[in-house]
Coordinates of N, CA and C in Angstrom, one line a residue:
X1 N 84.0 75.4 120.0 CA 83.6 76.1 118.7 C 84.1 75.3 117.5
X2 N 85.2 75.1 117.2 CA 86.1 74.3 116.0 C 86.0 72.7 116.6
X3 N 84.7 72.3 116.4 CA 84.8 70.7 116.5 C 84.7 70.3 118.1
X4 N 84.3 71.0 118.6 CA 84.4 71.0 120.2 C 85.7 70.6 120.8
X5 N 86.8 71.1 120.1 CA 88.1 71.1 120.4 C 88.7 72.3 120.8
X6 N 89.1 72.6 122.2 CA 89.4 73.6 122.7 C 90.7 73.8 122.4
X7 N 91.3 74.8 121.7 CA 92.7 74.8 121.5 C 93.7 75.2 122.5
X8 N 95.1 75.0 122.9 CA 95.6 75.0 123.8 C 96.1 76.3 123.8
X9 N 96.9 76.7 124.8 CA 97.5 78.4 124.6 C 98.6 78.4 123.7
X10 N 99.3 77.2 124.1 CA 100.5 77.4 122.9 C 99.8 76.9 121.6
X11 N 98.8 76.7 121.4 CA 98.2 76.2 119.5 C 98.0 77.9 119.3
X12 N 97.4 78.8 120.0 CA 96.8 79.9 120.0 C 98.3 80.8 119.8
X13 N 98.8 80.8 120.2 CA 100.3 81.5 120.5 C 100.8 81.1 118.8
X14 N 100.9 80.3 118.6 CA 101.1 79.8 117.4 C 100.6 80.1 116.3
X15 N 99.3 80.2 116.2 CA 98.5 80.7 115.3 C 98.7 82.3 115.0
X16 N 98.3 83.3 116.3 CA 98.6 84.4 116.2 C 100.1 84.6 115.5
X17 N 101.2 83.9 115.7 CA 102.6 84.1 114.9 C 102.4 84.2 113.4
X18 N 101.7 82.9 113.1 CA 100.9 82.7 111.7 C 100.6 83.7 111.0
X19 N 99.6 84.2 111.7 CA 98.5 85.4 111.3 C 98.9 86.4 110.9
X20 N 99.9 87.1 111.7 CA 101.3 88.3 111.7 C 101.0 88.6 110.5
X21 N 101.9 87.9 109.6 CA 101.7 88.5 108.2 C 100.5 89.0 107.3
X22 N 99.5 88.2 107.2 CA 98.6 87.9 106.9 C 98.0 89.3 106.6
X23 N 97.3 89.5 105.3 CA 96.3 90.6 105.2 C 94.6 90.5 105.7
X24 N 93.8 91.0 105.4 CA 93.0 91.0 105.8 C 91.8 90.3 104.1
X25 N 91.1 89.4 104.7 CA 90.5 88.8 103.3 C 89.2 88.8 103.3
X26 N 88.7 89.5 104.4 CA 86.7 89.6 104.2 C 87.4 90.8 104.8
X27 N 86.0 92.1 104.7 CA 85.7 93.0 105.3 C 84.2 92.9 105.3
X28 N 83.8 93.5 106.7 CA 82.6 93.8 107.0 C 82.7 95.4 107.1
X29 N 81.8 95.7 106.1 CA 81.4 97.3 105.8 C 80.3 97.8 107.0
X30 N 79.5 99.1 106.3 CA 78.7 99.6 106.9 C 77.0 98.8 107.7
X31 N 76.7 97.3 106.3 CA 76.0 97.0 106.4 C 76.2 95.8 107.4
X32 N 77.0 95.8 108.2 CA 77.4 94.7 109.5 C 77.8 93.4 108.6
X33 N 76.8 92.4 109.4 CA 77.7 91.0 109.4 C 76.0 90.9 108.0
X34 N 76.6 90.7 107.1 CA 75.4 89.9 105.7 C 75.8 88.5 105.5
X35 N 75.0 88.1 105.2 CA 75.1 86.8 104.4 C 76.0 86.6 103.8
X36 N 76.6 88.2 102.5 CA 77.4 87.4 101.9 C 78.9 87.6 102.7
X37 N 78.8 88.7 103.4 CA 80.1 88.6 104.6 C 80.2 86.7 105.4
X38 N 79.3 86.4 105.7 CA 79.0 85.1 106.4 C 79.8 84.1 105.2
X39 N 79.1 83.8 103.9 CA 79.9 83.2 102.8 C 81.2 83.1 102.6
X40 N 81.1 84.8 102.4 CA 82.9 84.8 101.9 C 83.8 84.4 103.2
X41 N 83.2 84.5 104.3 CA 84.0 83.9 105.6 C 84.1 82.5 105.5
X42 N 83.2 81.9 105.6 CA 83.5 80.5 105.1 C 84.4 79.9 104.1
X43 N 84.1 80.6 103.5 CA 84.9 80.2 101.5 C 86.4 80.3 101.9
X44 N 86.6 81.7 102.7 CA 88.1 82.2 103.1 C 88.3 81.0 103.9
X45 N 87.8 80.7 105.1 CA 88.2 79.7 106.3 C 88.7 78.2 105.4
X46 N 87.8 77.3 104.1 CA 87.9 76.4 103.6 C 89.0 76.5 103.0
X47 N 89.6 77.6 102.1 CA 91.1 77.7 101.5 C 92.0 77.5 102.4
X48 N 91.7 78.4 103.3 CA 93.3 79.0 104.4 C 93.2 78.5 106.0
X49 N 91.9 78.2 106.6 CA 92.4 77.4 107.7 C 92.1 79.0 108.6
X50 N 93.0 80.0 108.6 CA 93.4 80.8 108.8 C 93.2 82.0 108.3
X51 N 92.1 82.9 109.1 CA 92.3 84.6 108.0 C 92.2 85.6 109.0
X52 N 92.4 86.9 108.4 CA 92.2 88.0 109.0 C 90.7 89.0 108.5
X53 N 90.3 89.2 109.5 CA 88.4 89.8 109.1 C 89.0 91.1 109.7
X54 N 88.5 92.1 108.9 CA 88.7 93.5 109.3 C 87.0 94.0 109.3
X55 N 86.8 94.7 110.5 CA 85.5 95.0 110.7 C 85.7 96.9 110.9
X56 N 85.2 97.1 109.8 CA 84.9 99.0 110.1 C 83.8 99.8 111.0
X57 N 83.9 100.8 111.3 CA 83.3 101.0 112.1 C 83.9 101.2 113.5
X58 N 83.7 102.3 114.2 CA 84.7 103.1 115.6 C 83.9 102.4 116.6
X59 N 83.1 101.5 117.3 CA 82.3 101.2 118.4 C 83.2 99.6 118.6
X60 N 83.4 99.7 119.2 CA 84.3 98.1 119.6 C 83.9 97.5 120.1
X61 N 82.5 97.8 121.1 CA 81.6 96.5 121.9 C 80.8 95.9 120.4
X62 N 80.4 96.8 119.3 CA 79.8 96.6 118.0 C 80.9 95.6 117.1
X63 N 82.1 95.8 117.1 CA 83.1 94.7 116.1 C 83.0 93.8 117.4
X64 N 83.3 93.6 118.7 CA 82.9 92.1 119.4 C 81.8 91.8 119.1
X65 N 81.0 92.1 119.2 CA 79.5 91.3 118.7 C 79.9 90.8 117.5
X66 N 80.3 91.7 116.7 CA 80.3 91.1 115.0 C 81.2 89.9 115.0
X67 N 82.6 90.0 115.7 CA 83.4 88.9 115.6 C 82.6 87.4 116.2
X68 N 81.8 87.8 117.5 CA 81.5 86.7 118.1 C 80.6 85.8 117.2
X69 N 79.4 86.9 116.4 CA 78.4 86.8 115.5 C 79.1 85.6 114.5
X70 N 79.8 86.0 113.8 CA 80.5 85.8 113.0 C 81.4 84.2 113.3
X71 N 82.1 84.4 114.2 CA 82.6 83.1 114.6 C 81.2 81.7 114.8
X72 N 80.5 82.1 115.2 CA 78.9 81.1 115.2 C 78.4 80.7 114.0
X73 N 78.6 81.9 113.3 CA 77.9 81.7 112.2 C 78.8 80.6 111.1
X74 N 79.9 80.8 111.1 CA 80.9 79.6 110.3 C 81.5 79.0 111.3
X75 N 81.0 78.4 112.6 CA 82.2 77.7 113.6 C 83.8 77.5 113.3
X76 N 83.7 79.1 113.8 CA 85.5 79.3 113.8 C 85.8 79.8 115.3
X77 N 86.9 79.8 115.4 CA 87.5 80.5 116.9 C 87.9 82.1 116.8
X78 N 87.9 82.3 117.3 CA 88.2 83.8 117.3 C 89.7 83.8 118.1
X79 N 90.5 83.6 117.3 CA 92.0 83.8 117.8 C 92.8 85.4 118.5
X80 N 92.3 86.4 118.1 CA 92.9 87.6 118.3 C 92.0 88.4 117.9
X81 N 91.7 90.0 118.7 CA 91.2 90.7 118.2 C 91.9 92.3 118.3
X82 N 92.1 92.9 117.3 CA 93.6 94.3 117.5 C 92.7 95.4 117.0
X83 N 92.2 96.0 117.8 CA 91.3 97.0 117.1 C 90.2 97.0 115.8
X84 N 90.7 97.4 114.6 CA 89.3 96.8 113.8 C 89.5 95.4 112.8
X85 N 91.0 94.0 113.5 CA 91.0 93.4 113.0 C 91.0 92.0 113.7
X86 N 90.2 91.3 113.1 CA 89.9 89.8 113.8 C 90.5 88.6 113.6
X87 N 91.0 87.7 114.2 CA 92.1 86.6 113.4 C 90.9 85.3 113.5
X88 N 90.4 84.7 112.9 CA 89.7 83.3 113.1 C 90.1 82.1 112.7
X89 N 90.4 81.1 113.0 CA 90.8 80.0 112.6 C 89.5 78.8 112.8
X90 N 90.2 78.2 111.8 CA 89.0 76.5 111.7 C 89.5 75.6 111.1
X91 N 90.2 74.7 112.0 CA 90.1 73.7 111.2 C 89.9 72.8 110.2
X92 N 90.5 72.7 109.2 CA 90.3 72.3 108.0 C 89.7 70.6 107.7
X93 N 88.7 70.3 107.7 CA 87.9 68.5 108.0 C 88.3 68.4 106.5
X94 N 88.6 67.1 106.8 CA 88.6 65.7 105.7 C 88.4 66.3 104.0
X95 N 86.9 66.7 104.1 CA 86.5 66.4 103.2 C 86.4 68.1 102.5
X96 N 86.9 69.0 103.2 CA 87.3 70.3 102.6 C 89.2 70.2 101.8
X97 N 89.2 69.3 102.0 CA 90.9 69.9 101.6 C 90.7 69.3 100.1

């Protein structure tokens, strides 16, 4: 997904430590995964590398879809998923920093 670079368990172990603090910087509301949810995921991934996506809504096979959705839609990883909150990471290329 991130560059066809599979990340290792200890990159992943690592990241989640990262994330710990972190608040949550997109939410996906009532109206699922939109465009501009898709956007501001991106925009967030190009600053930080690293965020936390909070998905509302009580159906949790519904926030895995959205996370998976979502990870495709801006090729990110889906690092952790804790109830209604998602951790994604992406690699930050060259020409974003």
């Amino acid at each position: 997904m991130v560059d066809d670079k599979t990340l290792s368990k200890q990159e992943i172990v690592e990241l989640k430590a990262r994330a710990h603090h972190l608040n949550p910087v997109v939410m996906v509301g009532q109206k699922g995964l939109t465009e501009a949810v898709i956007q501001e995921t991106d925009t967030a991934l190009r600053a930080h590398e690293l965020i936390k996506v909070r998905v509302l809504g009580d159906d949790r096979a519904e926030r895995v879809l959205i996370g998976e959705e979502l990870c495709s839609a801006v090729n990110a990883q889906l690092i952790q998923h804790i109830g209604k909150l998602l951790v994604l990471y992406r690699e930050r290329t060259d020409d974003e920093q």
